[in-house]
Short mmCIF file of C-alpha atoms and ligand atoms in Angstrom, two decimals:
data_model
loop_
_atom_site.label_atom_id
_atom_site.label_comp_id
_atom_site.label_asym_id
_atom_site.label_seq_id
_atom_site.Cartn_x
_atom_site.Cartn_y
_atom_site.Cartn_z
CA MET A 134 32.43 99.95 322.94
CA PHE A 135 31.74 103.57 320.78
CA ALA A 136 33.73 105.36 318.42
CA LYS A 137 34.87 108.34 320.15
CA LYS A 138 34.66 111.09 316.60
CA SER A 139 36.44 113.67 318.69
CA LEU A 140 39.19 111.39 319.14
CA GLY A 141 39.54 110.39 315.20
CA GLN A 142 38.38 107.60 316.28
CA ASN A 143 38.38 105.28 312.92
CA PHE A 144 39.62 101.92 313.38
CA LEU A 145 41.76 99.95 310.68
CA LYS A 146 40.82 96.28 308.99
CA SER A 147 42.81 96.26 306.18
CA LYS A 148 45.08 94.16 306.69
CA ALA A 149 47.06 94.79 303.97
CA ALA A 150 47.67 97.93 304.77
CA LEU A 151 49.04 96.96 308.31
CA ARG A 152 51.38 94.89 306.64
CA ALA A 153 52.91 97.96 304.53
CA MET A 154 52.64 99.89 307.67
CA VAL A 155 54.96 97.54 309.05
CA ALA A 156 57.07 96.70 306.21
CA ALA A 157 57.83 101.19 305.60
CA ALA A 158 59.12 100.70 309.14
CA LYS A 159 61.40 98.33 308.27
CA ILE A 160 62.09 97.16 311.55
CA ASP A 161 65.85 96.04 312.58
CA THR A 162 65.02 93.93 315.68
CA SER A 163 68.48 92.35 315.00
CA GLU A 164 69.94 95.58 315.92
CA LYS A 165 69.02 95.40 319.40
CA GLY A 166 66.35 97.20 321.45
CA THR A 167 64.87 98.75 318.66
CA ILE A 168 61.79 100.76 319.90
CA VAL A 169 58.49 101.88 318.12
CA LEU A 170 56.64 104.38 319.15
CA GLU A 171 52.53 104.11 318.32
CA ILE A 172 50.61 106.54 318.55
CA GLY A 173 47.22 105.77 319.29
CA PRO A 174 47.03 102.07 319.28
CA GLY A 175 43.34 101.90 319.87
CA LYS A 176 41.76 98.38 320.07
CA GLY A 177 45.50 97.13 319.14
CA VAL A 178 45.72 96.27 315.43
CA LEU A 179 49.19 97.61 315.37
CA THR A 180 50.52 97.46 317.84
CA GLU A 181 49.99 93.22 317.19
CA ALA A 182 51.27 93.16 313.93
CA LEU A 183 53.97 95.45 315.97
CA ILE A 184 55.05 92.79 318.81
CA GLN A 185 55.18 90.17 316.00
CA THR A 186 58.30 91.92 314.88
CA GLY A 187 60.03 91.05 318.02
CA ALA A 188 60.87 95.64 318.38
CA ARG A 189 59.81 96.93 321.86
CA VAL A 190 56.36 98.84 321.93
CA VAL A 191 55.45 102.18 323.52
CA ALA A 192 52.04 102.88 322.63
CA VAL A 193 50.19 105.99 323.83
CA GLU A 194 46.47 106.23 324.60
CA LYS A 195 44.58 108.79 325.74
CA ASP A 196 41.15 106.85 325.85
CA ASP A 197 41.23 105.44 328.71
CA ARG A 198 38.26 102.92 327.99
CA LEU A 199 40.52 101.85 325.14
CA ILE A 200 43.46 101.99 328.13
CA ALA A 201 41.26 97.90 329.91
CA VAL A 202 40.75 96.66 326.55
CA LEU A 203 44.19 96.41 325.73
CA GLN A 204 45.94 96.03 329.18
CA GLU A 205 43.79 92.62 328.32
CA LYS A 206 44.89 91.69 325.49
CA PHE A 207 48.55 92.50 326.31
CA GLN A 208 48.72 91.01 329.33
CA LYS A 209 51.57 88.49 327.90
CA GLU A 210 53.49 91.49 325.93
CA ILE A 211 53.57 94.00 329.10
CA THR A 212 54.88 91.48 331.44
CA ASN A 213 57.65 90.46 329.81
CA ASN A 214 58.51 94.09 329.05
CA GLN A 215 57.93 93.72 325.70
CA LEU A 216 55.29 96.44 325.02
CA GLN A 217 54.64 99.69 327.65
CA ILE A 218 51.25 101.29 327.50
CA ILE A 219 51.25 104.65 328.25
CA HIS A 220 47.95 106.70 329.63
CA GLY A 221 47.91 109.43 327.67
CA ASP A 222 48.44 112.68 325.29
CA ALA A 223 51.33 111.49 322.83
CA LEU A 224 51.82 116.08 322.15
CA GLU A 225 52.79 115.84 325.60
CA PHE A 226 54.36 112.88 325.20
CA ASP A 227 59.00 113.91 325.97
CA PRO A 228 60.51 110.84 323.41
CA SER A 229 63.82 112.32 325.41
CA THR A 230 63.27 109.21 327.86
CA PHE A 231 63.76 106.67 325.30
CA SER A 232 67.40 105.46 326.38
CA ALA A 233 68.22 104.23 322.74
CA ASP A 234 67.29 105.06 318.99
CA TYR A 235 63.67 104.60 318.08
CA LYS A 236 60.77 104.81 314.98
CA ILE A 237 57.25 106.19 314.89
CA VAL A 238 55.04 104.27 313.64
CA ALA A 239 51.53 104.64 314.33
CA ASN A 240 47.80 105.24 312.09
CA ILE A 241 47.23 108.56 314.14
CA PRO A 242 43.77 110.73 314.71
CA TYR A 243 43.57 113.03 311.83
CA TYR A 244 42.58 116.36 313.83
CA ILE A 245 46.40 116.52 315.09
CA THR A 246 48.75 115.88 312.22
CA GLY A 247 49.97 118.93 312.56
CA GLN A 248 51.29 119.41 315.81
CA PHE A 249 52.26 115.82 315.13
CA PHE A 250 54.74 117.12 313.15
CA LYS A 251 55.98 119.22 315.01
CA HIS A 252 56.13 117.77 317.86
CA TYR A 253 58.11 115.07 317.29
CA LEU A 254 61.06 116.11 313.63
CA THR A 255 61.90 119.56 316.10
CA ALA A 256 62.46 117.65 319.22
CA GLU A 257 65.82 117.23 320.53
CA ASN A 258 65.39 113.62 319.97
CA GLN A 259 64.19 113.09 316.89
CA PRO A 260 62.52 109.86 315.77
CA LYS A 261 64.88 108.02 313.53
CA SER A 262 61.46 106.98 310.51
CA ILE A 263 58.36 107.92 310.27
CA VAL A 264 55.58 105.95 309.01
CA VAL A 265 52.39 107.29 309.76
CA MET A 266 48.92 106.89 307.75
CA VAL A 267 47.32 110.69 306.80
CA GLN A 268 44.45 112.09 304.54
CA LYS A 269 44.68 111.47 300.91
CA GLU A 270 44.84 115.01 300.63
CA VAL A 271 46.93 116.05 302.93
CA ALA A 272 50.05 112.93 302.19
CA HIS A 273 49.70 113.94 298.22
CA ARG A 274 50.90 117.69 300.53
CA ILE A 275 53.70 116.28 301.82
CA VAL A 276 55.51 114.42 299.08
CA ALA A 277 53.77 116.98 296.82
CA ARG A 278 52.73 115.57 294.20
CA ASP A 279 52.27 117.58 292.47
CA GLU A 280 55.81 119.77 292.18
CA LYS A 281 54.00 122.56 294.38
CA GLU A 282 55.55 122.85 297.01
CA SER A 283 53.30 124.14 301.05
CA LEU A 284 54.62 125.31 304.43
CA LEU A 285 53.20 121.99 305.63
CA SER A 286 55.94 120.00 302.86
CA LEU A 287 58.31 122.10 303.97
CA SER A 288 58.65 122.20 307.27
CA VAL A 289 58.82 117.89 307.45
CA LYS A 290 61.46 118.24 303.62
CA CYS A 291 63.42 120.07 306.11
CA TYR A 292 63.67 116.58 308.29
CA GLY A 293 63.60 113.98 306.05
CA THR A 294 62.67 112.29 303.00
CA PRO A 295 58.89 111.83 303.35
CA ILE A 296 57.04 108.76 300.78
CA TYR A 297 54.05 108.45 299.57
CA VAL A 298 53.47 104.28 300.24
CA MET A 299 50.16 103.46 299.52
CA THR A 300 46.20 104.88 299.00
CA VAL A 301 44.29 103.16 301.80
CA GLN A 302 40.94 103.23 300.22
CA LYS A 303 37.53 104.68 304.12
CA LYS A 304 36.02 101.33 303.35
CA TYR A 305 38.88 99.56 305.46
CA PHE A 306 37.36 102.02 308.38
CA SER A 307 34.91 101.58 310.81
CA PRO A 308 33.83 104.12 311.33
CA GLU A 309 34.03 104.10 307.59
CA PRO A 310 35.86 108.61 307.44
CA LYS A 311 35.06 110.44 305.02
CA ILE A 312 37.56 110.91 302.14
CA ASP A 313 40.46 107.65 301.83
CA SER A 314 44.10 107.70 304.03
CA ALA A 315 47.48 107.36 303.09
CA ILE A 316 50.47 105.69 303.84
CA ILE A 317 53.90 108.01 303.55
CA ALA A 318 57.03 106.85 305.51
CA VAL A 319 59.43 109.62 307.05
CA GLU A 320 62.98 109.08 305.87
CA ASN A 321 67.10 110.18 306.80
CA ILE A 322 66.00 111.72 309.97
CA SER A 323 67.77 114.83 311.30
CA ARG A 324 68.63 118.12 311.51
CA ASP A 325 70.75 118.43 309.02
CA PHE A 326 69.77 121.23 307.00
CA PHE A 327 70.03 123.22 309.63
CA ASN A 328 73.84 122.85 309.63
CA VAL A 329 74.24 126.34 307.69
CA ILE A 330 71.53 127.86 308.68
CA LEU A 331 68.69 129.05 311.89
CA GLU A 332 66.18 126.74 312.21
CA ASN A 333 64.16 129.55 313.81
CA LYS A 334 64.76 131.79 310.80
CA PHE A 335 63.94 129.58 308.26
CA PHE A 336 60.37 129.02 309.67
CA ASP A 337 59.80 132.42 310.73
CA VAL A 338 60.96 133.01 306.84
CA ILE A 339 58.47 130.10 304.77
CA LYS A 340 55.49 131.70 307.42
CA ALA A 341 56.15 135.08 305.87
CA GLY A 342 56.35 134.17 302.37
CA PHE A 343 53.12 131.60 301.96
CA ALA A 344 51.64 134.23 304.13
CA HIS A 345 48.90 135.47 301.31
CA LYS A 346 48.94 133.57 298.62
CA ARG A 347 48.09 135.85 295.69
CA LYS A 348 50.59 137.19 296.48
CA VAL A 349 54.49 136.51 294.88
CA LEU A 350 56.65 135.41 296.70
CA ILE A 351 59.24 138.18 296.82
CA SER A 352 56.13 140.45 297.57
CA ASN A 353 55.58 138.36 300.67
CA LEU A 354 58.68 138.41 301.93
CA GLU A 355 58.81 142.49 302.00
CA THR A 356 57.70 141.71 305.51
CA ILE A 357 59.75 141.52 306.50
CA THR A 358 63.03 142.31 304.22
CA PRO A 359 63.77 145.24 302.09
CA ARG A 360 62.90 144.98 298.82
CA GLU A 361 66.66 145.72 297.50
CA LYS A 362 67.43 143.10 299.49
CA LEU A 363 65.83 140.45 298.49
CA LYS A 364 65.90 141.93 294.53
CA ASN A 365 69.68 141.04 294.29
CA VAL A 366 69.53 138.42 296.18
CA PHE A 367 67.10 137.03 293.95
CA GLN A 368 68.45 137.54 291.18
CA LYS A 369 72.86 136.12 292.51
CA LEU A 370 70.46 133.12 292.40
CA ASN A 371 68.54 133.46 288.82
CA ILE A 372 65.03 132.83 291.18
CA SER A 373 62.63 134.99 288.83
CA GLU A 374 61.01 138.08 290.66
CA LYS A 375 57.60 136.23 289.41
CA ILE A 376 57.29 133.06 291.19
CA ARG A 377 55.23 132.28 294.46
CA ALA A 378 55.99 131.15 297.22
CA GLU A 379 54.84 127.35 295.88
CA ASP A 380 57.13 126.40 293.70
CA ILE A 381 60.91 127.08 294.90
CA THR A 382 62.47 124.51 296.73
CA LEU A 383 63.35 123.45 300.03
CA ASN A 384 67.44 123.90 298.51
CA ASP A 385 65.84 127.83 297.43
CA TRP A 386 64.97 128.11 300.80
CA LYS A 387 67.78 126.95 301.43
CA ASN A 388 70.12 129.80 299.55
CA ILE A 389 67.24 132.39 300.30
CA LEU A 390 67.65 131.71 303.84
CA LYS A 391 72.34 132.16 303.57
CA GLU A 392 72.00 135.38 301.68
CA LEU A 393 69.34 136.60 304.08
CA GLN A 394 71.37 135.80 307.48
N1 LIG B 530 45.78 102.17 315.94
C1 LIG B 530 44.46 101.85 315.77
C2 LIG B 530 44.33 101.38 314.58
O1 LIG B 530 45.08 101.28 313.64
O2 LIG B 530 42.59 100.56 314.61
C3 LIG B 530 43.55 103.50 316.04
C4 LIG B 530 43.77 104.73 315.56
S1 LIG B 530 42.63 106.04 315.45
C5 LIG B 530 43.15 106.95 313.48
C6 LIG B 530 43.51 106.79 316.35
C7 LIG B 530 43.45 106.87 317.70
O3 LIG B 530 44.38 107.39 318.61
C8 LIG B 530 42.04 106.86 318.23
O4 LIG B 530 42.52 105.36 319.22
C9 LIG B 530 42.70 107.65 319.31
O5 LIG B 530 42.07 107.19 320.84
C10 LIG B 530 43.91 107.86 319.86
N2 LIG B 530 43.94 109.52 319.92
C11 LIG B 530 43.21 110.25 319.15
N3 LIG B 530 43.74 111.56 320.00
C12 LIG B 530 44.98 110.76 320.88
C13 LIG B 530 46.17 111.80 321.15
N4 LIG B 530 46.31 113.25 321.18
N5 LIG B 530 47.91 111.47 321.77
C14 LIG B 530 47.15 109.12 321.91
N6 LIG B 530 46.08 108.76 320.85
C15 LIG B 530 45.19 110.11 321.34
#
């Protein structure tokens, strides 16, 4: 069966990477009813490793050709209800149907990375944690390895703690992609950050802050708040007027938002 490029099909061959993903998910099967949501099970290598932990797995796959492969491979687990295979788009799947806590473990197609985080981190029923394979550069950006924040890193960090688990070289995928990948985990997912600031307002403000890369933060924010007010806020918080959006922390954003609200 040929791999569909349009569906981001790069199948994982590394046993070490599979083990690392399962370990990073810290699946606790002693808590009854642990659900693991897998996105894009493909031919089922990760599905198999997840099933071996004893967890209940719900796997959402878009490619109808692979549904038949999975049904054949996991007949027993489907019959005894340990595995449910859903034919559909993971970006349309509604996790509010789950009756227990769930975690996401997935080797996602890279073309949906941004939308994937948005869909699940902002869902009414958020996962407890996420372990995913992403492009290495994207993983670096999410954890802000170079200490530069981005819209992507802040959009993840406001809901949880991203951790770089390990690099997975491109040779461990079939077909081989052009660049290396990395496994990241997002732990302690919650909406606690938004106890004191509004979720929508936060995203409006960070988007404005990053709108023009060359401009300093205060100039970017001028499109939503008068400069005089911003100057007072920055002074009060001891933030330089010359600073760029990428150089301030999530906590600084929270403080700015609190002052602007
Ligand atoms: N999990 C397998 C592995 O590790 O070898 C396959 C990973 S492959 C990178 C991504 C998988 O996601 C493919 O099976 C692809 O068909 C599926 N996929 C692509 N877009 C999807 C979507 N929107 N919703 C659900 N599955 C999708």
